[in-house]
mmCIF file of C-alpha atoms in Angstrom:
data_model
loop_
_atom_site.group_PDB
_atom_site.id
_atom_site.type_symbol
_atom_site.label_atom_id
_atom_site.label_comp_id
_atom_site.label_asym_id
_atom_site.label_seq_id
_atom_site.Cartn_x
_atom_site.Cartn_y
_atom_site.Cartn_z
ATOM 1 C CA MET A 1 86.560 111.537 103.226
ATOM 2 C CA LEU A 2 85.713 107.867 103.034
ATOM 3 C CA THR A 3 82.051 107.765 104.000
ATOM 4 C CA VAL A 4 78.901 106.156 102.688
ATOM 5 C CA ASP A 5 75.646 108.013 103.257
ATOM 6 C CA LEU A 6 73.335 105.178 104.334
ATOM 7 C CA ALA A 7 70.171 107.120 103.385
ATOM 8 C CA ARG A 8 71.442 107.637 99.816
ATOM 9 C CA LEU A 9 72.541 103.990 99.675
ATOM 10 C CA GLU A 10 69.034 102.928 100.735
ATOM 11 C CA ARG A 11 67.525 105.125 98.040
ATOM 12 C CA TYR A 12 69.853 104.206 95.137
ATOM 13 C CA GLY A 13 70.946 100.676 96.102
ATOM 14 C CA ARG A 14 74.598 101.366 95.274
ATOM 15 C CA LEU A 15 77.130 104.165 95.744
ATOM 16 C CA GLU A 16 80.683 104.638 94.535
ATOM 17 C CA ILE A 17 83.666 106.016 96.423
ATOM 18 C CA ASP A 18 86.625 107.263 94.409
ATOM 19 C CA GLU A 19 89.112 108.962 96.724
ATOM 20 C CA ALA A 20 92.832 109.509 97.133
ATOM 21 C CA VAL A 21 93.873 109.170 100.781
ATOM 22 C CA PRO A 22 97.065 111.227 101.327
ATOM 23 C CA PRO A 23 100.054 109.776 103.206
ATOM 24 C CA ASP A 24 99.592 112.253 106.074
ATOM 25 C CA ASP A 25 95.932 111.328 106.624
ATOM 26 C CA PRO A 26 95.100 110.335 110.227
ATOM 27 C CA LEU A 27 93.962 106.972 108.817
ATOM 28 C CA TRP A 28 97.626 105.915 108.532
ATOM 29 C CA GLU A 29 98.734 107.097 112.011
ATOM 30 C CA GLY A 30 100.671 104.437 113.902
ATOM 31 C CA SER A 31 100.965 102.161 110.874
ATOM 32 C CA GLU A 32 104.684 102.868 110.309
ATOM 33 C CA LEU A 33 104.075 102.696 106.542
ATOM 34 C CA ARG A 34 106.143 105.083 104.421
ATOM 35 C CA LEU A 35 103.717 105.911 101.640
ATOM 36 C CA THR A 36 105.276 107.623 98.621
ATOM 37 C CA GLY A 37 101.995 109.171 97.547
ATOM 38 C CA PRO A 38 98.257 108.991 98.062
ATOM 39 C CA VAL A 39 96.451 105.655 98.207
ATOM 40 C CA ALA A 40 93.770 105.404 95.525
ATOM 41 C CA VAL A 41 90.558 103.982 96.980
ATOM 42 C CA ARG A 42 87.909 102.900 94.486
ATOM 43 C CA LEU A 43 84.963 101.223 96.167
ATOM 44 C CA GLU A 44 81.371 100.386 95.406
ATOM 45 C CA ALA A 45 78.911 99.947 98.260
ATOM 46 C CA ARG A 46 75.779 97.876 97.617
ATOM 47 C CA LYS A 47 72.778 97.210 99.785
ATOM 48 C CA VAL A 48 72.392 93.442 100.273
ATOM 49 C CA GLY A 49 69.254 92.846 102.317
ATOM 50 C CA THR A 50 69.938 94.572 105.632
ATOM 51 C CA ASP A 51 73.714 94.387 105.130
ATOM 52 C CA VAL A 52 76.148 96.481 103.071
ATOM 53 C CA LEU A 53 78.711 94.858 100.770
ATOM 54 C CA VAL A 54 81.710 96.977 99.812
ATOM 55 C CA ARG A 55 83.996 95.893 96.945
ATOM 56 C CA GLY A 56 86.738 97.619 95.019
ATOM 57 C CA ARG A 57 90.473 98.220 94.734
ATOM 58 C CA LEU A 58 93.197 99.863 96.773
ATOM 59 C CA ALA A 59 96.334 101.084 95.017
ATOM 60 C CA GLY A 60 99.384 102.867 96.348
ATOM 61 C CA GLU A 61 103.133 102.691 96.740
ATOM 62 C CA VAL A 62 105.124 102.018 99.898
ATOM 63 C CA GLU A 63 108.825 102.653 100.462
ATOM 64 C CA PHE A 64 110.917 100.059 102.303
ATOM 65 C CA GLU A 65 114.541 99.319 103.016
ATOM 66 C CA CYS A 66 115.843 96.149 101.399
ATOM 67 C CA ARG A 67 116.055 93.490 104.063
ATOM 68 C CA ARG A 68 119.541 92.482 102.922
ATOM 69 C CA CYS A 69 121.362 95.644 101.808
ATOM 70 C CA LEU A 70 119.209 98.488 103.216
ATOM 71 C CA THR A 71 118.776 100.317 99.882
ATOM 72 C CA ARG A 72 115.423 101.991 99.247
ATOM 73 C CA VAL A 73 112.832 99.847 97.522
ATOM 74 C CA HIS A 74 109.421 100.946 96.266
ATOM 75 C CA TYR A 75 106.648 98.357 96.430
ATOM 76 C CA ALA A 76 103.427 98.883 94.483
ATOM 77 C CA VAL A 77 100.199 97.706 96.085
ATOM 78 C CA ASP A 78 97.199 97.034 93.846
ATOM 79 C CA GLU A 79 94.775 94.934 95.848
ATOM 80 C CA PRO A 80 91.164 93.937 95.254
ATOM 81 C CA VAL A 81 89.122 94.229 98.454
ATOM 82 C CA SER A 82 85.755 93.041 99.640
ATOM 83 C CA PHE A 83 84.203 93.520 103.051
ATOM 84 C CA LEU A 84 80.748 93.068 104.487
ATOM 85 C CA TYR A 85 79.027 95.293 107.037
ATOM 86 C CA ARG A 86 76.443 93.219 108.878
ATOM 87 C CA SER A 87 73.609 94.649 110.908
ATOM 88 C CA GLY A 88 72.767 93.379 114.385
ATOM 89 C CA VAL A 89 76.229 92.110 115.384
ATOM 90 C CA ASP A 90 78.503 93.380 118.120
ATOM 91 C CA ALA A 91 82.273 93.847 117.685
ATOM 92 C CA ALA A 92 83.230 90.409 119.082
ATOM 93 C CA GLU A 93 80.676 88.554 116.967
ATOM 94 C CA ALA A 94 81.682 90.543 113.885
ATOM 95 C CA GLU A 95 85.323 89.588 114.390
ATOM 96 C CA ARG A 96 84.420 85.883 114.696
ATOM 97 C CA GLU A 97 82.392 86.056 111.497
ATOM 98 C CA GLU A 98 85.046 88.196 109.735
ATOM 99 C CA VAL A 99 82.613 91.003 108.997
ATOM 100 C CA TYR A 100 82.300 94.588 110.192
ATOM 101 C CA PRO A 101 79.415 95.800 112.371
ATOM 102 C CA LEU A 102 76.952 98.102 110.640
ATOM 103 C CA PRO A 103 76.110 101.118 112.816
ATOM 104 C CA GLU A 104 72.553 100.720 114.122
ATOM 105 C CA ARG A 105 71.487 104.337 114.301
ATOM 106 C CA GLY A 106 74.199 106.020 112.288
ATOM 107 C CA ARG A 107 73.567 107.917 109.096
ATOM 108 C CA GLU A 108 77.012 107.294 107.689
ATOM 109 C CA LEU A 109 79.222 104.269 107.240
ATOM 110 C CA ASP A 110 82.963 104.878 107.528
ATOM 111 C CA PRO A 111 84.977 102.180 105.704
ATOM 112 C CA GLY A 112 88.263 103.842 106.753
ATOM 113 C CA GLN A 113 89.312 101.191 109.273
ATOM 114 C CA ALA A 114 88.527 98.372 106.830
ATOM 115 C CA VAL A 115 90.539 100.135 104.118
ATOM 116 C CA ARG A 116 93.464 100.560 106.529
ATOM 117 C CA GLU A 117 93.374 96.889 107.564
ATOM 118 C CA HIS A 118 93.164 95.569 104.015
ATOM 119 C CA PHE A 119 95.918 97.864 102.741
ATOM 120 C CA MET A 120 98.253 96.940 105.596
ATOM 121 C CA LEU A 121 97.606 93.228 105.010
ATOM 122 C CA ALA A 122 98.476 93.681 101.323
ATOM 123 C CA VAL A 123 101.896 95.134 102.192
ATOM 124 C CA PRO A 124 104.606 92.493 102.705
ATOM 125 C CA GLU A 125 106.514 92.445 105.957
ATOM 126 C CA TYR A 126 109.928 92.238 104.276
ATOM 127 C CA VAL A 127 111.103 93.292 100.813
ATOM 128 C CA VAL A 128 114.385 92.717 98.960
ATOM 129 C CA CYS A 129 115.660 94.951 96.171
ATOM 130 C CA ARG A 130 116.222 91.929 93.935
ATOM 131 C CA GLU A 131 116.304 88.198 94.472
ATOM 132 C CA ALA A 132 120.071 88.007 93.905
ATOM 133 C CA CYS A 133 120.833 90.736 96.466
ATOM 134 C CA ARG A 134 124.093 89.887 98.255
ATOM 135 C CA GLY A 135 123.429 92.143 101.236
ATOM 136 C CA LEU A 136 125.955 93.752 103.574
ATOM 137 C CA CYS A 137 129.185 92.328 104.917
ATOM 138 C CA PRO A 138 128.481 91.414 108.552
ATOM 139 C CA ARG A 139 131.945 92.594 109.594
ATOM 140 C CA CYS A 140 132.677 95.836 107.757
ATOM 141 C CA GLY A 141 129.185 96.757 106.497
ATOM 142 C CA ALA A 142 130.159 97.064 102.822
ATOM 143 C CA ASN A 143 127.297 96.710 100.344
ATOM 144 C CA LEU A 144 128.336 93.540 98.498
ATOM 145 C CA ASN A 145 126.166 94.472 95.501
ATOM 146 C CA VAL A 146 128.310 97.561 94.879
ATOM 147 C CA GLU A 147 131.800 96.774 96.152
ATOM 148 C CA SER A 148 133.998 93.920 97.207
ATOM 149 C CA CYS A 149 134.649 93.415 100.856
ATOM 150 C CA THR A 150 138.246 93.794 102.088
ATOM 151 C CA CYS A 151 137.682 91.647 105.177
ATOM 152 C CA GLY A 152 139.716 88.485 105.439
ATOM 153 C CA PRO A 153 138.248 85.075 106.126
ATOM 154 C CA ALA A 154 136.250 84.853 109.324
ATOM 155 C CA GLU A 155 138.110 83.644 112.363
ATOM 156 C CA THR A 156 136.947 80.242 113.490
ATOM 157 C CA ASP A 157 135.737 79.750 117.013
ATOM 158 C CA GLU A 158 137.555 76.781 118.476
ATOM 159 C CA ARG A 159 134.644 75.988 120.754
ATOM 160 C CA TRP A 160 132.926 74.501 117.676
ATOM 161 C CA ALA A 161 135.887 72.245 116.748
ATOM 162 C CA PRO A 162 134.327 69.060 118.250
ATOM 163 C CA LEU A 163 131.223 69.552 116.144
ATOM 164 C CA ARG A 164 133.267 70.159 112.980
ATOM 165 C CA GLY A 165 134.966 66.823 113.688
ATOM 166 C CA LEU A 166 131.555 65.099 113.787
ATOM 167 C CA LYS A 167 130.581 66.675 110.481
ATOM 168 C CA LEU A 168 133.645 65.240 108.753
ATOM 169 C CA ASP A 169 133.076 61.706 110.068
#
């Protein structure tokens, strides 16, 4: 479980977290990510005055469908992360300052939400299997990377004829 014991952190000044968060962990619920395995979380929490600075790396693999041809693509995430937990700020102020609020009376700090946010931001929105991917035929659906399309030339829409005439002038 991703937690930092604040009493131990106060005593030692720094603590390490080395965990593997499985794909079925509640942390990923609602994210729509298809993780192929656990996400490796390696963090170090340090006491910085009254605040807590957390730095480390997140590594995992996400499965996508190619945006052009819909084949499965695996994307490796290996992202350095750094986030600050500040004491004495409310949620709105923390968001403005791009920090996380440090629990005032809590004994534990849970960096789970910060890990989730940073991992999701490291994952691209769209992925292609390769830069030269030719995609699918819009008419018959054939994967143009694998086979040739048997569709004939596209029928022209005569409503666009006046504009084609302007293009040629």
